[in-house]
Structures are given as structure tokens and as C-alpha cells.
């Protein structure tokens, strides 16, 4: 997956309770984000009750809920 529609990665369990996790959609930024994503994935895999980062921002369900990530600065392709 080159990049999701809102240009933010998906870091979530595909189906709750399945044990199958998705870490995708980094559009070339995965290498520099790798350490933080590793911590986040470890928290998800161990089902940490006190995660280091809030995983809600990167949840897969944000598309079905029509709640893409948005902020002060939007992402797009120049040109």
C-alpha cells in the first residue's frame, strides 16, 4: 500500500482478537518512523493497558467511520 487516502499509516489489528496486525501505508516514510512504529506495534501485540502512543489515530476503522486523520496541515501531492 503506497499511502492511505488520508496519507497516514494504518497500525492496527485487522480484526479484533484475530492476532493479525497491519503496519502499512507509510509511503516511503517507514524507515524513519520504524523505531516509533516498533514501539507502537509492541504495545498493540502485548495489548498494553498503558501504550506509549495513542493508537487510535492510526486505527483501520477510521475509514469505515469516515474519520480520516486531519489536522492544521493537510497532505497532498504537489503538481
PDB file of C-alpha atoms in Angstrom:
ATOM      1  CA  UNK A   1       0.000   0.000   0.000  1.00  0.00           C
ATOM      2  CA  UNK A   2       1.752   3.213  -1.105  1.00  0.00           C
ATOM      3  CA  UNK A   3      -0.370   5.523   1.040  1.00  0.00           C
ATOM      4  CA  UNK A   4      -3.872   5.530   2.519  1.00  0.00           C
ATOM      5  CA  UNK A   5      -6.393   8.173   1.389  1.00  0.00           C
ATOM      6  CA  UNK A   6      -5.545  10.490   4.312  1.00  0.00           C
ATOM      7  CA  UNK A   7      -1.770   9.943   3.879  1.00  0.00           C
ATOM      8  CA  UNK A   8      -1.367   8.474   7.384  1.00  0.00           C
ATOM      9  CA  UNK A   9      -0.313   4.873   8.051  1.00  0.00           C
ATOM     10  CA  UNK A  10      -2.515   2.106   9.389  1.00  0.00           C
ATOM     11  CA  UNK A  11      -1.245   0.453  12.565  1.00  0.00           C
ATOM     12  CA  UNK A  12      -3.969  -1.774  13.964  1.00  0.00           C
ATOM     13  CA  UNK A  13      -5.264  -5.296  14.438  1.00  0.00           C
ATOM     14  CA  UNK A  14      -7.050  -6.293  11.218  1.00  0.00           C
ATOM     15  CA  UNK A  15      -9.956  -7.960  13.021  1.00  0.00           C
ATOM     16  CA  UNK A  16     -10.209  -7.514  16.793  1.00  0.00           C
ATOM     17  CA  UNK A  17      -8.988 -10.659  18.525  1.00  0.00           C
ATOM     18  CA  UNK A  18      -7.511 -12.169  15.347  1.00  0.00           C
ATOM     19  CA  UNK A  19      -3.869 -11.623  16.255  1.00  0.00           C
ATOM     20  CA  UNK A  20      -3.244 -10.365  12.698  1.00  0.00           C
ATOM     21  CA  UNK A  21      -1.805  -6.855  12.772  1.00  0.00           C
ATOM     22  CA  UNK A  22      -1.372  -4.323   9.972  1.00  0.00           C
ATOM     23  CA  UNK A  23       1.500  -1.832   9.819  1.00  0.00           C
ATOM     24  CA  UNK A  24       1.248  -0.365   6.321  1.00  0.00           C
ATOM     25  CA  UNK A  25       0.785   2.747   4.234  1.00  0.00           C
ATOM     26  CA  UNK A  26       3.912   4.681   5.141  1.00  0.00           C
ATOM     27  CA  UNK A  27       4.519   5.923   1.575  1.00  0.00           C
ATOM     28  CA  UNK A  28       8.298   5.806   1.879  1.00  0.00           C
ATOM     29  CA  UNK A  29       8.449   7.099   5.460  1.00  0.00           C
ATOM     30  CA  UNK A  30       8.532   3.684   7.122  1.00  0.00           C
ATOM     31  CA  UNK A  31      12.296   3.637   7.592  1.00  0.00           C
ATOM     32  CA  UNK A  32      12.476   6.849   9.587  1.00  0.00           C
ATOM     33  CA  UNK A  33       9.300   6.044  11.524  1.00  0.00           C
ATOM     34  CA  UNK A  34      10.372   2.445  12.167  1.00  0.00           C
ATOM     35  CA  UNK A  35      11.510   2.839  15.788  1.00  0.00           C
ATOM     36  CA  UNK A  36       8.288   4.563  16.888  1.00  0.00           C
ATOM     37  CA  UNK A  37       6.146   2.113  14.908  1.00  0.00           C
ATOM     38  CA  UNK A  38       8.021  -0.765  16.545  1.00  0.00           C
ATOM     39  CA  UNK A  39       7.149   0.563  19.997  1.00  0.00           C
ATOM     40  CA  UNK A  40       3.543   1.082  18.948  1.00  0.00           C
ATOM     41  CA  UNK A  41       3.275  -2.393  17.417  1.00  0.00           C
ATOM     42  CA  UNK A  42       4.793  -3.957  20.541  1.00  0.00           C
ATOM     43  CA  UNK A  43       2.191  -2.186  22.679  1.00  0.00           C
ATOM     44  CA  UNK A  44      -0.585  -3.483  20.409  1.00  0.00           C
ATOM     45  CA  UNK A  45       0.781  -7.025  20.279  1.00  0.00           C
ATOM     46  CA  UNK A  46       1.115  -7.232  24.058  1.00  0.00           C
ATOM     47  CA  UNK A  47      -2.237  -5.480  24.497  1.00  0.00           C
ATOM     48  CA  UNK A  48      -0.605  -2.920  26.780  1.00  0.00           C
ATOM     49  CA  UNK A  49      -3.017  -1.086  29.067  1.00  0.00           C
ATOM     50  CA  UNK A  50      -0.659   1.915  29.097  1.00  0.00           C
ATOM     51  CA  UNK A  51       0.516   2.337  25.481  1.00  0.00           C
ATOM     52  CA  UNK A  52       3.406   4.683  24.763  1.00  0.00           C
ATOM     53  CA  UNK A  53       1.494   6.302  21.885  1.00  0.00           C
ATOM     54  CA  UNK A  54      -2.251   6.637  21.373  1.00  0.00           C
ATOM     55  CA  UNK A  55      -3.024   4.024  18.688  1.00  0.00           C
ATOM     56  CA  UNK A  56      -6.483   5.460  17.919  1.00  0.00           C
ATOM     57  CA  UNK A  57      -5.084   7.904  15.363  1.00  0.00           C
ATOM     58  CA  UNK A  58      -3.805   5.043  13.190  1.00  0.00           C
ATOM     59  CA  UNK A  59      -6.727   2.609  13.523  1.00  0.00           C
ATOM     60  CA  UNK A  60      -8.025   0.836  10.443  1.00  0.00           C
ATOM     61  CA  UNK A  61     -11.659   1.620  11.267  1.00  0.00           C
ATOM     62  CA  UNK A  62     -11.223   5.349  10.727  1.00  0.00           C
ATOM     63  CA  UNK A  63     -12.208   4.900   7.057  1.00  0.00           C
ATOM     64  CA  UNK A  64     -15.410   2.985   7.794  1.00  0.00           C
ATOM     65  CA  UNK A  65     -16.246   5.658  10.390  1.00  0.00           C
ATOM     66  CA  UNK A  66     -15.486   8.422   7.858  1.00  0.00           C
ATOM     67  CA  UNK A  67     -12.965   9.925  10.303  1.00  0.00           C
ATOM     68  CA  UNK A  68      -9.724  10.256   8.361  1.00  0.00           C
ATOM     69  CA  UNK A  69      -6.798  11.888  10.119  1.00  0.00           C
ATOM     70  CA  UNK A  70      -6.895  15.629   9.636  1.00  0.00           C
ATOM     71  CA  UNK A  71      -5.038  18.487  11.156  1.00  0.00           C
ATOM     72  CA  UNK A  72      -3.798  22.003  10.714  1.00  0.00           C
ATOM     73  CA  UNK A  73      -1.620  20.995   7.783  1.00  0.00           C
ATOM     74  CA  UNK A  74      -3.112  18.737   5.142  1.00  0.00           C
ATOM     75  CA  UNK A  75      -1.113  16.384   2.942  1.00  0.00           C
ATOM     76  CA  UNK A  76      -1.307  16.241  -0.810  1.00  0.00           C
ATOM     77  CA  UNK A  77       0.800  15.630  -3.871  1.00  0.00           C
ATOM     78  CA  UNK A  78       2.329  18.710  -5.454  1.00  0.00           C
ATOM     79  CA  UNK A  79       1.926  19.044  -9.148  1.00  0.00           C
TER      80      UNK A  79
END
